Short mmCIF file of C-alpha atoms and ligand atoms in Angstrom, two decimals:
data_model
loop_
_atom_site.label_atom_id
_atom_site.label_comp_id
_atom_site.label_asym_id
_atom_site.label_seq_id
_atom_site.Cartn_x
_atom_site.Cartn_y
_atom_site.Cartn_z
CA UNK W 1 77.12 139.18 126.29
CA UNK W 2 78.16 136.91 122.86
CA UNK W 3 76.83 134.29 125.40
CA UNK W 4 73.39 135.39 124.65
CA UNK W 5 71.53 133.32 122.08
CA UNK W 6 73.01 129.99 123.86
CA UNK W 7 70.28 127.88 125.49
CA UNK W 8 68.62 124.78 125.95
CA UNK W 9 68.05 124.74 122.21
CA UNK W 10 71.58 124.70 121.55
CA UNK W 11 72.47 121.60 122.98
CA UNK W 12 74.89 120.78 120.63
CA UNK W 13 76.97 123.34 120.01
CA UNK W 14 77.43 123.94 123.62
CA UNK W 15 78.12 120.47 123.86
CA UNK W 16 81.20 120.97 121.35
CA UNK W 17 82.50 124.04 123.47
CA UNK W 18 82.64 121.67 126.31
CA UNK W 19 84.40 119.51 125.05
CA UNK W 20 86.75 121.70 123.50
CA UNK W 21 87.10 123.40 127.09
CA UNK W 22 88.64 120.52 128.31
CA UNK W 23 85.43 118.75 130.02
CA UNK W 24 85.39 115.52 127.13
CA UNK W 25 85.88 112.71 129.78
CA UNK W 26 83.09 114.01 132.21
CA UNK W 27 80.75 114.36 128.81
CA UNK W 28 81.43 110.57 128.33
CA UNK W 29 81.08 109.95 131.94
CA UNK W 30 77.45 111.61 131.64
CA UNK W 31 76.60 110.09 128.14
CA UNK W 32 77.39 106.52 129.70
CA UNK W 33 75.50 107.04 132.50
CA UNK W 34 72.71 109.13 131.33
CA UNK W 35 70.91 107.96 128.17
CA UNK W 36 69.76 110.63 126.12
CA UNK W 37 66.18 110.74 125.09
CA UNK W 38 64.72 111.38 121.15
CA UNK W 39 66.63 114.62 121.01
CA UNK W 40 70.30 115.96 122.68
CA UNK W 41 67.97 118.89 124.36
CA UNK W 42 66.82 118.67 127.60
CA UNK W 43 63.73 116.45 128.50
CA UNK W 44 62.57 118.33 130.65
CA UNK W 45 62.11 121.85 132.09
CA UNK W 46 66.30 122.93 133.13
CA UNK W 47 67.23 119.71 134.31
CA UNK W 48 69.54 121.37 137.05
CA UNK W 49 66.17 121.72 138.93
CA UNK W 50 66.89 118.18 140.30
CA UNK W 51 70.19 119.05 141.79
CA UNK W 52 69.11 122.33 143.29
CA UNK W 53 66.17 121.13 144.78
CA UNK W 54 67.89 118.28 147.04
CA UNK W 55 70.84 120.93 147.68
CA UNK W 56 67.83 123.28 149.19
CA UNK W 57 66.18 120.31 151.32
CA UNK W 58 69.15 119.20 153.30
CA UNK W 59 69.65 120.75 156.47
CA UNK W 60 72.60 123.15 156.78
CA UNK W 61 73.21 122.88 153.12
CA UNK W 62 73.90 126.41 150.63
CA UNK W 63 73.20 126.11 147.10
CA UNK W 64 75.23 128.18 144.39
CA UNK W 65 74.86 128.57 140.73
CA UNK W 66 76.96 129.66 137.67
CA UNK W 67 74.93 130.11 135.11
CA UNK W 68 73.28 132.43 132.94
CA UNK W 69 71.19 135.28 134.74
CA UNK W 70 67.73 133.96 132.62
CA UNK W 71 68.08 130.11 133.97
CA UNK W 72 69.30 131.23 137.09
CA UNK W 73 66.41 132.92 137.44
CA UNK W 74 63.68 130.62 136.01
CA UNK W 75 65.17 127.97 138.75
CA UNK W 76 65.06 130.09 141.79
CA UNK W 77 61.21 131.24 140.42
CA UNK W 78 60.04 127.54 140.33
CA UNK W 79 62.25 126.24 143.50
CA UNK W 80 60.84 129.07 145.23
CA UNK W 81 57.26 128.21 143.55
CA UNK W 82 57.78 124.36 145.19
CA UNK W 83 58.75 126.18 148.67
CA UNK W 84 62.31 126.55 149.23
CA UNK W 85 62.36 128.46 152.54
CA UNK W 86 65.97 129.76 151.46
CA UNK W 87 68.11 131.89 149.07
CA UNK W 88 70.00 129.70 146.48
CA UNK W 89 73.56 132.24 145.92
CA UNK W 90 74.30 132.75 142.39
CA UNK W 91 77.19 134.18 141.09
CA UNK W 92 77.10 136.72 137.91
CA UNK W 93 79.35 136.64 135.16
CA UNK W 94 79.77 138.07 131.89
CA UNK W 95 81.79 137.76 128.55
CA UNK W 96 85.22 139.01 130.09
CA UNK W 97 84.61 137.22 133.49
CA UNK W 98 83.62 133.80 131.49
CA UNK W 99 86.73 134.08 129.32
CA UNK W 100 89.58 135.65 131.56
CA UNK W 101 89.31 133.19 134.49
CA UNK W 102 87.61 135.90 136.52
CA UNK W 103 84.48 134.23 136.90
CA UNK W 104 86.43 130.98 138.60
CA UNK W 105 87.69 133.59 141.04
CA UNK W 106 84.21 135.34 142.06
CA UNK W 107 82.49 131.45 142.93
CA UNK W 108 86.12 130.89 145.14
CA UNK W 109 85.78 133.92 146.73
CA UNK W 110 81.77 133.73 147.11
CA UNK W 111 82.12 130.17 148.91
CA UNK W 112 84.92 131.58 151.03
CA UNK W 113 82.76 134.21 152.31
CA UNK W 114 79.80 132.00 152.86
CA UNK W 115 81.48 129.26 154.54
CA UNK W 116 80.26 129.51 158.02
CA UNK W 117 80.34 126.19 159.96
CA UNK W 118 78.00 127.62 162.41
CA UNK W 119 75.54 127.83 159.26
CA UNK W 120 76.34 125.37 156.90
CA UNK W 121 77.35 121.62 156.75
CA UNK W 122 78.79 121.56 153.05
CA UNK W 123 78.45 124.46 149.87
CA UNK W 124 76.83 122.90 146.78
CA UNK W 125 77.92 124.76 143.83
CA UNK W 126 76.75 123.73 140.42
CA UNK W 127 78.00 124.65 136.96
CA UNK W 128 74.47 125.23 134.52
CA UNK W 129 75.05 125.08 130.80
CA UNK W 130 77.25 127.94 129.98
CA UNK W 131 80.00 127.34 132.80
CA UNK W 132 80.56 124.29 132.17
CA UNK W 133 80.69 124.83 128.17
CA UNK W 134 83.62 127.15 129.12
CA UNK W 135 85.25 124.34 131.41
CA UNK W 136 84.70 126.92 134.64
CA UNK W 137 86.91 124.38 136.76
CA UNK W 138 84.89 123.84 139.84
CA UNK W 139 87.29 120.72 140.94
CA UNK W 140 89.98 123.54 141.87
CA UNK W 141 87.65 124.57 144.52
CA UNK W 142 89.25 123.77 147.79
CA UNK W 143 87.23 120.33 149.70
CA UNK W 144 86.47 121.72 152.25
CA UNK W 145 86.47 126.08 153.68
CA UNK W 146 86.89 126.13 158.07
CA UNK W 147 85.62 122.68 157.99
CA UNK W 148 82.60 123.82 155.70
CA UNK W 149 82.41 121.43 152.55
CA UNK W 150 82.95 122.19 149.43
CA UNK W 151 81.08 119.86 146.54
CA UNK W 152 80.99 121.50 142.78
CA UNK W 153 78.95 119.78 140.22
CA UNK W 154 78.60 120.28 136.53
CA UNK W 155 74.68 120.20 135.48
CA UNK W 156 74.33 120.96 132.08
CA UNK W 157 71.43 120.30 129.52
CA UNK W 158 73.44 118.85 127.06
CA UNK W 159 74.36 115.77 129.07
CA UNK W 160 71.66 115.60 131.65
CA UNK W 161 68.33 114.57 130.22
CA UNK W 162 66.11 115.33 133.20
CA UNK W 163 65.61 116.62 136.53
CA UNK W 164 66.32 113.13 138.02
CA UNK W 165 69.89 112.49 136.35
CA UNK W 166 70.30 115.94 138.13
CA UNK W 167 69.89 114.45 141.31
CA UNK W 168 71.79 111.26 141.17
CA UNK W 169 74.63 113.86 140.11
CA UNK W 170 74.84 115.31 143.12
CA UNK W 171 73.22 112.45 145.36
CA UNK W 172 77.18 110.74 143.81
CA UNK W 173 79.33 113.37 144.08
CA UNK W 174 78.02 113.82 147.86
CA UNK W 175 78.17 110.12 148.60
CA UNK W 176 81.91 109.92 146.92
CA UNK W 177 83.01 112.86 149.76
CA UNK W 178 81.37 111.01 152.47
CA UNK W 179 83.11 107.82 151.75
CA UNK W 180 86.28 109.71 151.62
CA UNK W 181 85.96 111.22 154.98
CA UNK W 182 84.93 107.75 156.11
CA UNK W 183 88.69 106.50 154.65
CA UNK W 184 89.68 108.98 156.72
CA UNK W 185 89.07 108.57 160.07
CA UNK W 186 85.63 108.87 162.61
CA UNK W 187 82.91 110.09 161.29
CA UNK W 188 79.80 111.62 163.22
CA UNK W 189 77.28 108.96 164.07
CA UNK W 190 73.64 108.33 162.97
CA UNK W 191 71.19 110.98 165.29
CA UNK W 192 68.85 108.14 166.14
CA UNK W 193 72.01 105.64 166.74
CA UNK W 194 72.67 102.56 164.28
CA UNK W 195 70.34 100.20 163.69
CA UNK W 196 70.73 96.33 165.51
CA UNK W 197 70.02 95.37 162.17
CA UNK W 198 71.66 95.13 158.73
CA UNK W 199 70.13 98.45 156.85
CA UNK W 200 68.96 98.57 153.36
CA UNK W 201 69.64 102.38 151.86
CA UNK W 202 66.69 103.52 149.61
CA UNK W 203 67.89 105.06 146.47
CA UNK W 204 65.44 107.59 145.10
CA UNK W 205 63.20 110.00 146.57
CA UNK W 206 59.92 108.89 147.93
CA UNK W 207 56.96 109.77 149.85
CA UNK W 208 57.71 109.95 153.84
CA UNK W 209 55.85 107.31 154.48
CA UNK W 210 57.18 105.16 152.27
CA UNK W 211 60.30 104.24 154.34
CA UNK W 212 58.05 102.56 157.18
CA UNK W 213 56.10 100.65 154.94
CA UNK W 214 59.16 99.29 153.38
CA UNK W 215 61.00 98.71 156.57
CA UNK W 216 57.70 96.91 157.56
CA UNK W 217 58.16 94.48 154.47
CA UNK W 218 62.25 93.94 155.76
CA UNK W 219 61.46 93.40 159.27
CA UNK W 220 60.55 89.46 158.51
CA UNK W 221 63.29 88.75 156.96
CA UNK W 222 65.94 90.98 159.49
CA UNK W 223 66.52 93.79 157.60
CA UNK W 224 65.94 97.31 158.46
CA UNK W 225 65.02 100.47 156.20
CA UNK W 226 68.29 102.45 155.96
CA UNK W 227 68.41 105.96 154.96
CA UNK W 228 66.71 107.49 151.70
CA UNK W 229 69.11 108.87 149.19
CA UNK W 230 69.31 111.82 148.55
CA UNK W 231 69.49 112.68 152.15
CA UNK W 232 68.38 115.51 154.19
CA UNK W 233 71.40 115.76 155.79
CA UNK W 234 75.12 115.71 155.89
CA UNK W 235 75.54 112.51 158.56
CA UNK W 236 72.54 110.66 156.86
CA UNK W 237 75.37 110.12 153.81
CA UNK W 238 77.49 108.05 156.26
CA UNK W 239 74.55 105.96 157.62
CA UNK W 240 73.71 105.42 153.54
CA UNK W 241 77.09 104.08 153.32
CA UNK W 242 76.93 102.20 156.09
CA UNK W 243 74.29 99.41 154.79
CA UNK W 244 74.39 95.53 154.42
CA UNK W 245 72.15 96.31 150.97
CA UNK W 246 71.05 99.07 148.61
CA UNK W 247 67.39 99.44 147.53
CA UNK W 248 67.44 100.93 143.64
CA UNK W 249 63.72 102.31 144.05
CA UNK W 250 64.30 104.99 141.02
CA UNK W 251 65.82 103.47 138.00
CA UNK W 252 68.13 106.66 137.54
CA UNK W 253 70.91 106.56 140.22
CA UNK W 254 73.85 105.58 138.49
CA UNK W 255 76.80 107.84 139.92
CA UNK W 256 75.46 107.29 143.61
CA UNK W 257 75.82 103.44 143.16
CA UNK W 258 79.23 103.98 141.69
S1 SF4 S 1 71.07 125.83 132.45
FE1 SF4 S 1 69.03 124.92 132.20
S2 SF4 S 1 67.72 126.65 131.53
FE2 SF4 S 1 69.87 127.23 131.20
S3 SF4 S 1 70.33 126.69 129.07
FE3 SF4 S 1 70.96 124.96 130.37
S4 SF4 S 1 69.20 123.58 130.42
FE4 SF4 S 1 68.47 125.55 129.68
#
């Protein structure tokens, strides 16, 4: 594959082909929102390791990459070192697939055949470096597959510095469809019921305990601990909407404020 060679140490010049594949504005988007550190490299291990892991702790969630087989692999070997209890999909490609479209095709068809809405609440697929160098255009993904949603993100190393930039990626882009189906008409309802009181949504992931102790601190002053962001599931993105306040508690979350 002439794709070979292309890694996190070649931040840049993938960065070039992405923005020669037509992907400039979301570069911008990232490089606004996402400071880069000393270096355009990654600052950490694959950054996309933030997005997959929230993908594979929400309930009735599926998590798909595009990427090159030797990240693909290192991030299923560490999610499944931190205990994923699930198969993340992953969809091959090579040289002619990258560059005649094909490979576009294979992630459509793979999320139409996965699609189950007995199984799954929403698809995440996410572009790694190489995809989204080549502009793979994961927006012409239908929204949604027999009522199954359909959310495509572009993670790449150039652009995202860490594993936390990862998250608020897709923390946003999940947030943006959930306000949209709110627009839209009735949406299910929180599964303990809505709160009497105004809700603060926590932004960034904490301990579980941390929730109580900080609904404990709202409680005098008649506020109640919303949901944390990113959720662990689906309906906990309408609830997150739903607050009188948001709670920045990780410094990162830029697209999910948006
Ligand atoms: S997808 Fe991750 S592991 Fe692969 S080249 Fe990009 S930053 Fe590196």
């Amino acid at each position: 594959m002439p794709v070979d060679g292309l890694g996190c140490h070649s931040g840049s010049e993938l960065k070039k082909a992405a923005e020669l594949s037509g992907n400039s504005e979301l570069l911008a988007q990232f490089a606004k929102d996402y400071p880069q550190g000393p270096h355009d490299k990654p600052q950490s291990m694959c950054p996309a390791f933030g997005s997959l892991r929230v993908g594979l702790r929400m309930r009735r969630v599926a998590t798909v990459l595009s990427g090159s087989a030797c990240c693909v692999y290192g991030l299923t070997f560490v999610s499944h070192f931190y205990g994923a209890r699930r198969s993340v999909g992953y969809v091959p490609f090579n040289s002619e697939t990258l560059v005649t479209g094909k490979l576009f095709e294979d992630i459509r068809d793979s999320v139409h055949e996965l699609a189950d809405p007995d199984l799954y609440d929403a698809i995440v697929v996410t572009n790694l470096c190489v995809p989204t160098a080549s502009g793979v255009p994961l927006r012409l993904l239908p929204d949604e597959i027999n009522g199954v949603r359909i959310v495509g993100i572009d993670v790449p190393g150039f652009g995202i510095p860490t594993h936390a930039e990862a998250k608020d990626v897709l923390a946003g882009a999940m947030l943006n469809y959930a306000r949209k189906e709110i627009e839209a008409g009735p949406v299910a309802a929180p599964q303990g019921g809505k709160s009497d009181r105004p809700t603060v949504s926590l932004l960034g992931e904490m301990f579980p305990a941390d929730p109580v102790m900080i609904g404990a601190m709202l409680a005098p002053m008649g506020l109640a601990a919303g949901p944390v962001v990113p959720t662990r599931e689906w309906r906990e993105l309408y609830s997150a909407l739903d607050c009188g306040a948001v709670a920045a508690i990780h410094p990162f979350y830029t697209a999910a404020i948006r």
